[in-house]
CSV table of C-alpha atoms in Angstrom, one decimal:
chain,number,residue,atom,x,y,z
A,1,MET,CA,-73.4,-1.0,13.7
A,2,LEU,CA,-76.7,-0.1,11.9
A,3,VAL,CA,-76.3,3.7,12.8
A,4,ALA,CA,-72.9,3.7,11.4
A,5,LEU,CA,-74.0,2.6,8.1
A,6,LEU,CA,-76.6,5.3,7.7
A,7,PRO,CA,-75.6,8.0,5.2
A,8,THR,CA,-74.0,11.0,6.7
A,9,GLY,CA,-75.7,14.3,6.5
A,10,ALA,CA,-79.2,13.0,5.7
A,11,ALA,CA,-80.5,13.7,9.2
A,12,ALA,CA,-79.0,17.1,9.5
A,13,ALA,CA,-80.7,18.2,6.1
A,14,ASP,CA,-84.1,17.5,7.7
A,15,THR,CA,-83.6,20.2,10.1
A,16,CYS,CA,-83.4,22.9,7.4
A,17,ASP,CA,-87.2,23.6,7.2
A,18,GLU,CA,-88.0,27.1,8.3
A,19,SER,CA,-87.9,30.5,6.7
A,20,PHE,CA,-85.8,31.1,3.6
A,21,GLY,CA,-83.0,32.9,5.6
A,22,VAL,CA,-82.8,30.1,8.2
A,23,ARG,CA,-82.7,27.5,5.4
A,24,LEU,CA,-79.9,29.3,3.7
A,25,LYS,CA,-77.9,29.4,6.9
A,26,CYS,CA,-78.5,25.8,7.5
A,27,TRP,CA,-77.6,24.6,4.0
A,28,SER,CA,-74.4,26.8,3.8
A,29,ALA,CA,-73.2,25.3,7.2
A,30,LEU,CA,-73.8,21.8,5.8
A,31,ALA,CA,-72.1,22.6,2.4
A,32,LYS,CA,-68.9,23.6,4.3
A,33,GLU,CA,-68.7,20.3,5.8
A,34,GLY,CA,-69.5,18.1,2.8
A,35,ILE,CA,-72.3,17.1,0.1
A,36,VAL,CA,-75.7,18.3,1.0
A,37,SER,CA,-78.7,17.3,-1.1
A,38,VAL,CA,-81.8,19.5,-1.1
A,39,THR,CA,-85.1,18.2,-2.5
A,40,LEU,CA,-87.5,21.0,-3.4
A,41,ASP,CA,-90.7,19.1,-2.6
A,42,ASP,CA,-92.5,22.4,-1.8
A,43,GLU,CA,-92.2,25.9,-3.1
A,44,VAL,CA,-89.4,27.9,-1.3
A,45,PRO,CA,-90.3,31.6,-1.3
A,46,PHE,CA,-87.5,34.1,-1.5
A,47,ASP,CA,-87.2,36.5,1.5
A,48,ALA,CA,-85.8,39.8,0.2
A,49,LYS,CA,-85.9,41.4,3.7
A,50,ASP,CA,-83.4,39.0,5.4
A,51,PRO,CA,-80.1,41.0,5.8
A,52,ALA,CA,-78.1,37.9,6.6
A,53,ARG,CA,-78.9,36.1,3.4
A,54,GLY,CA,-75.9,37.6,1.6
A,55,VAL,CA,-73.4,35.8,3.9
A,56,ALA,CA,-75.2,32.4,3.6
A,57,GLU,CA,-75.3,33.0,-0.3
A,58,ARG,CA,-71.6,33.6,-0.5
A,59,THR,CA,-70.8,30.6,1.5
A,60,LEU,CA,-73.0,28.5,-0.7
A,61,ARG,CA,-71.4,30.1,-3.8
A,62,ASP,CA,-67.9,29.2,-2.4
A,63,ASN,CA,-68.9,25.6,-1.7
A,64,ARG,CA,-71.3,25.1,-4.7
A,65,GLU,CA,-69.5,21.9,-5.5
A,66,ASN,CA,-71.1,20.3,-2.4
A,67,LEU,CA,-74.6,21.5,-3.1
A,68,VAL,CA,-76.9,19.4,-5.1
A,69,VAL,CA,-80.5,20.4,-5.7
A,70,GLU,CA,-83.5,18.0,-7.0
A,71,VAL,CA,-86.8,19.3,-8.2
A,72,PRO,CA,-89.2,16.3,-8.3
A,73,ALA,CA,-91.8,15.7,-10.9
A,74,GLY,CA,-94.9,18.1,-10.8
A,75,ALA,CA,-93.0,20.4,-8.2
A,76,ARG,CA,-92.6,24.1,-8.1
A,77,THR,CA,-89.4,25.8,-7.1
A,78,GLY,CA,-90.7,29.1,-5.8
A,79,GLY,CA,-88.4,32.2,-6.2
A,80,GLY,CA,-86.1,31.0,-3.5
A,81,GLY,CA,-85.8,27.5,-5.0
A,82,THR,CA,-84.9,29.1,-8.3
A,83,ALA,CA,-82.2,31.2,-6.6
A,84,LEU,CA,-80.9,28.0,-4.9
A,85,LEU,CA,-80.8,26.1,-8.2
A,86,LEU,CA,-78.5,28.9,-9.7
A,87,LEU,CA,-76.4,29.0,-6.5
A,88,ALA,CA,-75.8,25.1,-6.9
A,89,GLY,CA,-75.1,25.1,-10.6
A,90,THR,CA,-76.0,21.4,-10.8
A,91,GLY,CA,-78.8,18.9,-9.9
A,92,TRP,CA,-81.7,16.8,-10.9
A,93,VAL,CA,-84.8,18.6,-12.5
A,94,ALA,CA,-87.9,16.8,-13.7
A,95,GLU,CA,-89.1,17.8,-17.1
A,96,ASP,CA,-92.6,18.7,-16.0
A,97,ALA,CA,-91.5,20.6,-12.8
A,98,THR,CA,-92.1,24.4,-12.7
A,99,ILE,CA,-89.0,26.6,-12.3
A,100,ASP,CA,-90.6,29.9,-11.0
A,101,GLU,CA,-89.6,33.4,-11.9
A,102,LEU,CA,-86.3,34.5,-10.3
A,103,PRO,CA,-87.0,37.7,-8.2
A,104,ASP,CA,-85.2,41.0,-9.0
A,105,ALA,CA,-83.6,41.1,-5.4
A,106,ALA,CA,-82.5,37.4,-5.9
A,107,ARG,CA,-80.9,38.3,-9.3
A,108,ASP,CA,-79.1,41.4,-7.7
A,109,ASP,CA,-77.7,39.0,-5.0
A,110,LEU,CA,-76.5,36.6,-7.7
A,111,ALA,CA,-75.0,39.4,-9.7
A,112,LYS,CA,-72.9,40.3,-6.7
A,113,LEU,CA,-71.7,36.7,-6.6
A,114,SER,CA,-70.8,36.8,-10.4
A,115,LEU,CA,-73.5,34.3,-11.1
A,116,CYS,CA,-75.8,36.6,-13.0
A,117,GLY,CA,-75.3,39.9,-15.0
A,118,GLY,CA,-72.2,41.2,-16.8
A,119,THR,CA,-69.6,39.7,-14.5
A,120,ALA,CA,-70.9,36.2,-15.0
A,121,PRO,CA,-70.0,33.8,-17.6
A,122,ASP,CA,-71.9,33.8,-20.8
A,123,ASP,CA,-73.8,30.6,-20.1
A,124,LEU,CA,-74.9,31.6,-16.6
A,125,GLU,CA,-75.9,35.1,-17.8
A,126,LYS,CA,-78.2,33.5,-20.5
A,127,LEU,CA,-79.6,31.1,-17.8
A,128,CYS,CA,-80.3,34.0,-15.5
A,129,ASP,CA,-82.2,35.9,-18.2
A,130,LYS,CA,-84.3,33.0,-19.0
A,131,VAL,CA,-85.4,32.2,-15.4
A,132,ALA,CA,-85.9,35.9,-14.7
A,133,ALA,CA,-88.2,36.3,-17.6
A,134,GLY,CA,-91.0,34.2,-16.2
A,135,PRO,CA,-91.8,30.6,-14.9
A,136,ILE,CA,-90.4,27.9,-17.2
A,137,LYS,CA,-90.6,24.1,-17.3
A,138,GLY,CA,-87.9,21.8,-16.2
A,139,LYS,CA,-87.3,20.7,-19.7
A,140,ASP,CA,-86.6,24.1,-20.8
A,141,LEU,CA,-84.1,24.7,-17.9
A,142,ILE,CA,-82.3,21.5,-18.9
A,143,GLU,CA,-81.9,22.5,-22.4
A,144,ALA,CA,-80.8,26.1,-21.5
A,145,ALA,CA,-78.3,24.8,-18.9
A,146,ASP,CA,-76.4,22.6,-21.4
A,147,GLY,CA,-76.0,19.5,-19.2
A,148,ALA,CA,-75.6,21.3,-15.9
A,149,TYR,CA,-79.1,20.0,-14.8
A,150,ARG,CA,-80.4,16.4,-15.7
A,151,PRO,CA,-83.9,14.8,-15.4
A,152,PRO,CA,-84.3,12.5,-12.4
A,153,LYS,CA,-85.4,9.7,-14.9
A,154,SER,CA,-81.7,9.4,-15.7
A,155,TYR,CA,-81.3,7.6,-12.3
A,156,PRO,CA,-80.9,3.7,-12.8
A,157,GLY,CA,-84.2,1.9,-12.3
A,158,SER,CA,-86.5,4.8,-12.8
A,159,THR,CA,-89.3,4.5,-15.4
A,160,ASP,CA,-91.8,7.2,-14.6
A,161,GLY,CA,-89.6,10.4,-14.5
A,162,GLU,CA,-89.2,10.4,-10.8
A,163,SER,CA,-86.2,9.7,-8.8
A,164,SER,CA,-85.5,6.0,-7.9
A,165,PHE,CA,-83.4,5.6,-4.8
A,166,PRO,CA,-82.7,2.5,-2.9
A,167,ASP,CA,-84.7,1.9,0.3
A,168,PRO,CA,-82.5,2.6,3.4
A,169,LEU,CA,-83.3,-0.7,5.0
A,170,LEU,CA,-82.2,-2.5,1.8
A,171,VAL,CA,-78.9,-0.6,1.7
A,172,ILE,CA,-78.2,-1.6,5.4
A,173,VAL,CA,-79.1,-5.2,4.7
A,174,SER,CA,-77.0,-5.2,1.6
A,175,ALA,CA,-74.0,-3.8,3.6
A,176,LEU,CA,-74.4,-6.4,6.4
A,177,LEU,CA,-74.5,-9.3,3.6
A,178,VAL,CA,-71.1,-7.9,2.3
A,179,VAL,CA,-69.6,-8.0,5.7
A,180,LEU,CA,-70.8,-11.6,6.2
A,181,LEU,CA,-69.4,-12.7,2.8
A,182,ALA,CA,-66.0,-11.1,3.6
A,183,ALA,CA,-65.9,-13.0,6.8
A,184,PHE,CA,-66.9,-16.2,5.1
A,185,VAL,CA,-64.0,-15.8,2.4
A,186,LEU,CA,-61.5,-15.1,5.2
A,187,VAL,CA,-62.5,-18.3,7.0
A,188,ILE,CA,-62.1,-20.4,3.8
A,189,ARG,CA,-58.7,-18.8,3.1
A,190,ARG,CA,-57.4,-19.6,6.6
A,191,SER,CA,-58.7,-23.2,6.3
A,192,SER,CA,-56.9,-23.6,3.0
A,193,ARG,CA,-53.6,-22.3,4.3
A,194,ALA,CA,-53.8,-24.7,7.3
A,195,ALA,CA,-54.5,-27.6,5.0
A,196,ASP,CA,-51.6,-26.8,2.8
A,197,HIS,CA,-49.2,-26.6,5.9
A,198,ALA,CA,-50.4,-29.8,7.3
A,199,LEU,CA,-49.7,-31.6,3.8
A,200,ALA,CA,-46.4,-30.1,3.6
A,201,SER,CA,-45.5,-31.2,7.1
A,202,ALA,CA,-46.7,-34.8,6.5
A,203,GLY,CA,-44.7,-35.1,3.2
A,204,GLY,CA,-41.5,-33.7,4.7
A,205,GLY,CA,-41.1,-31.2,1.8
A,206,THR,CA,-42.6,-28.4,0.1
A,207,ILE,CA,-45.6,-28.4,-2.1
A,208,PRO,CA,-44.9,-27.4,-5.7
A,209,THR,CA,-46.5,-24.3,-6.9
A,210,ALA,CA,-47.4,-22.8,-10.3
A,211,ASN,CA,-44.2,-20.8,-10.2
A,212,SER,CA,-41.9,-23.8,-9.5
A,213,ARG,CA,-39.6,-24.9,-12.4
A,214,ALA,CA,-36.8,-27.3,-12.9
A,215,ALA,CA,-33.3,-26.0,-12.5
A,216,ASP,CA,-32.3,-26.5,-16.2
A,217,GLU,CA,-35.5,-25.0,-17.5
A,218,LYS,CA,-34.8,-22.1,-19.9
A,219,THR,CA,-36.5,-18.7,-19.4
A,220,THR,CA,-37.0,-15.9,-21.7
A,221,HIS,CA,-37.3,-12.3,-20.7
A,222,LEU,CA,-40.0,-10.5,-22.3
A,223,ARG,CA,-40.4,-6.8,-22.5
A,224,VAL,CA,-43.9,-5.7,-21.3
A,225,GLU,CA,-45.2,-2.4,-22.1
A,226,PRO,CA,-46.7,-0.7,-18.9
A,227,ALA,CA,-50.3,-0.9,-18.7
A,228,PRO,CA,-52.3,2.5,-18.8
A,229,ARG,CA,-53.2,3.8,-15.4
A,230,HIS,CA,-56.8,4.8,-14.9
A,231,GLY,CA,-57.0,5.6,-11.3
A,232,ARG,CA,-55.0,5.8,-8.0
A,233,ARG,CA,-53.2,2.8,-6.6
A,234,VAL,CA,-54.0,2.3,-2.9
A,235,GLY,CA,-52.8,-0.1,-0.2
A,236,ASN,CA,-54.9,-1.6,2.5
A,237,VAL,CA,-58.3,-0.4,2.7
A,238,SER,CA,-60.6,-0.2,5.9
A,239,GLY,CA,-64.0,-1.4,6.7
A,240,PRO,CA,-66.5,-3.3,4.5
A,241,ALA,CA,-67.5,-2.4,0.9
A,242,ARG,CA,-70.8,-0.6,0.2
A,243,SER,CA,-72.7,-0.4,-3.1
A,244,ALA,CA,-73.0,3.0,-4.7
A,245,VAL,CA,-73.9,4.5,-8.1
A,246,VAL,CA,-71.5,6.5,-10.1
A,247,ARG,CA,-72.9,9.9,-10.7
A,248,THR,CA,-69.8,11.8,-12.5
A,249,GLU,CA,-66.9,10.2,-14.3
A,250,LEU,CA,-64.1,9.1,-12.2
A,251,HIS,CA,-60.9,10.6,-13.7
A,252,PRO,CA,-59.8,9.5,-11.3
A,253,GLN,CA,-61.8,11.4,-8.8
A,254,GLY,CA,-65.6,12.2,-9.1
A,255,TYR,CA,-68.8,11.6,-7.3
A,256,VAL,CA,-71.0,8.5,-6.3
A,257,GLU,CA,-74.3,8.4,-4.9
A,258,LEU,CA,-74.8,6.4,-1.6
A,259,GLY,CA,-78.2,6.6,0.2
A,260,ARG,CA,-79.5,9.8,-1.7
A,261,VAL,CA,-76.1,11.6,-0.7
A,262,LEU,CA,-73.3,12.4,-3.2
A,263,TYR,CA,-69.8,11.5,-2.0
A,264,ARG,CA,-66.4,12.3,-3.5
A,265,ALA,CA,-64.7,9.0,-4.6
A,266,VAL,CA,-61.5,8.1,-6.3
A,267,TRP,CA,-61.2,5.2,-8.7
A,268,ALA,CA,-58.9,2.8,-7.0
A,269,GLU,CA,-58.2,0.2,-9.8
A,270,PRO,CA,-55.4,1.8,-12.0
A,271,GLY,CA,-55.3,-1.3,-14.3
A,272,ARG,CA,-58.9,-1.0,-15.2
A,273,PRO,CA,-61.0,1.8,-16.8
A,274,PRO,CA,-63.5,3.4,-14.4
A,275,PRO,CA,-67.2,2.8,-14.9
A,276,ALA,CA,-69.5,5.3,-16.8
A,277,PRO,CA,-72.0,7.2,-14.8
A,278,GLY,CA,-75.1,5.2,-13.8
A,279,GLN,CA,-73.1,2.0,-13.1
A,280,LEU,CA,-72.6,0.4,-9.8
A,281,VAL,CA,-69.3,0.3,-7.6
A,282,ASP,CA,-68.2,-0.8,-4.4
A,283,VAL,CA,-66.9,2.0,-2.1
A,284,THR,CA,-64.8,1.8,1.2
A,285,ASP,CA,-63.7,4.5,3.5
A,286,ALA,CA,-60.2,5.9,2.9
A,287,ARG,CA,-57.3,4.8,5.2
A,288,GLU,CA,-56.8,8.5,6.4
A,289,ARG,CA,-59.1,9.1,9.3
A,290,ASP,CA,-59.6,12.7,8.2
A,291,SER,CA,-60.3,12.1,4.5
A,292,ASP,CA,-63.9,12.3,3.2
A,293,VAL,CA,-62.9,10.8,-0.1
A,294,LEU,CA,-64.2,7.1,-0.7
A,295,TYR,CA,-62.2,4.4,-2.6
A,296,ALA,CA,-64.3,3.0,-5.5
A,297,PHE,CA,-63.8,-0.6,-6.9
A,298,PRO,CA,-65.5,-2.8,-9.4
A,299,PRO,CA,-68.6,-4.3,-7.7
A,300,THR,CA,-67.2,-7.7,-6.9
A,301,THR,CA,-68.9,-9.7,-3.9
A,302,GLY,CA,-66.5,-10.5,-1.3
A,303,ARG,CA,-63.8,-8.0,-2.3
A,304,HIS,CA,-62.8,-6.9,1.1
A,305,ALA,CA,-61.7,-9.0,3.9
A,306,LYS,CA,-59.8,-8.1,7.1
A,307,GLY,CA,-58.8,-4.7,5.7
A,308,THR,CA,-57.2,-6.0,2.6
A,309,ARG,CA,-58.0,-5.9,-1.0
A,310,THR,CA,-57.9,-9.1,-3.2
């Protein structure tokens, strides 16, 4: 059970630690399957002699929505890391990190992918020109990218400019507590239903409810305007809820962060506005076995019990 609760993709990403070409192939393979998060703790040199890098770069470009790059405080990207940042098009960059100069060969590769040069959008072309001119600080990259990259200090709970992620053990313990609370709520409900049934049997009749009314009671039909829908209505959900952090707006689908990995999630409370980025939500797996999209709900303890949402 503990193994099942670990974030998917984290262990596989640890194996991408060889030459630049091998890393590109590994990252591109992971990006085709789902979200892959790359942290540039060390400089990544650009290998212009690897003939296979073009195929891997095209794959990353085609799946760039699944690639997230982080440059921690005080780190340097290296030429390969800078190229990877531009391939991803989004990520977390510390303001005091150093974004190294983009090599000419890497710029040529990105031009073939319409991410640099005259075939690229104006904002990407300007960004390529800036990083190709020489090393710049992360703060300058954030300003030039117009919101595509943000500092890690925007993570909830971070105060020193570095990323602040929950400890994996804490995530596992929290998930187990949610499961236990859900089971406790289920036991209480069954006990309450059994007591109501016994009371009704002893009295020989039915128990009046809040919806009961006298036969001669007049009723008034009111016309109610339909409430705005903010998300997708779902039926039964499976599995326990896990706590995640909203990273992009859920309209109704966006990204949440769970165990240092980004996942697609859809807001599953049509009657309530979705939370803003940085806030906590409860997430559960989708009913469809082959779906990689999570259901996101308001963070209410004991929300899920025996596959139903209350």
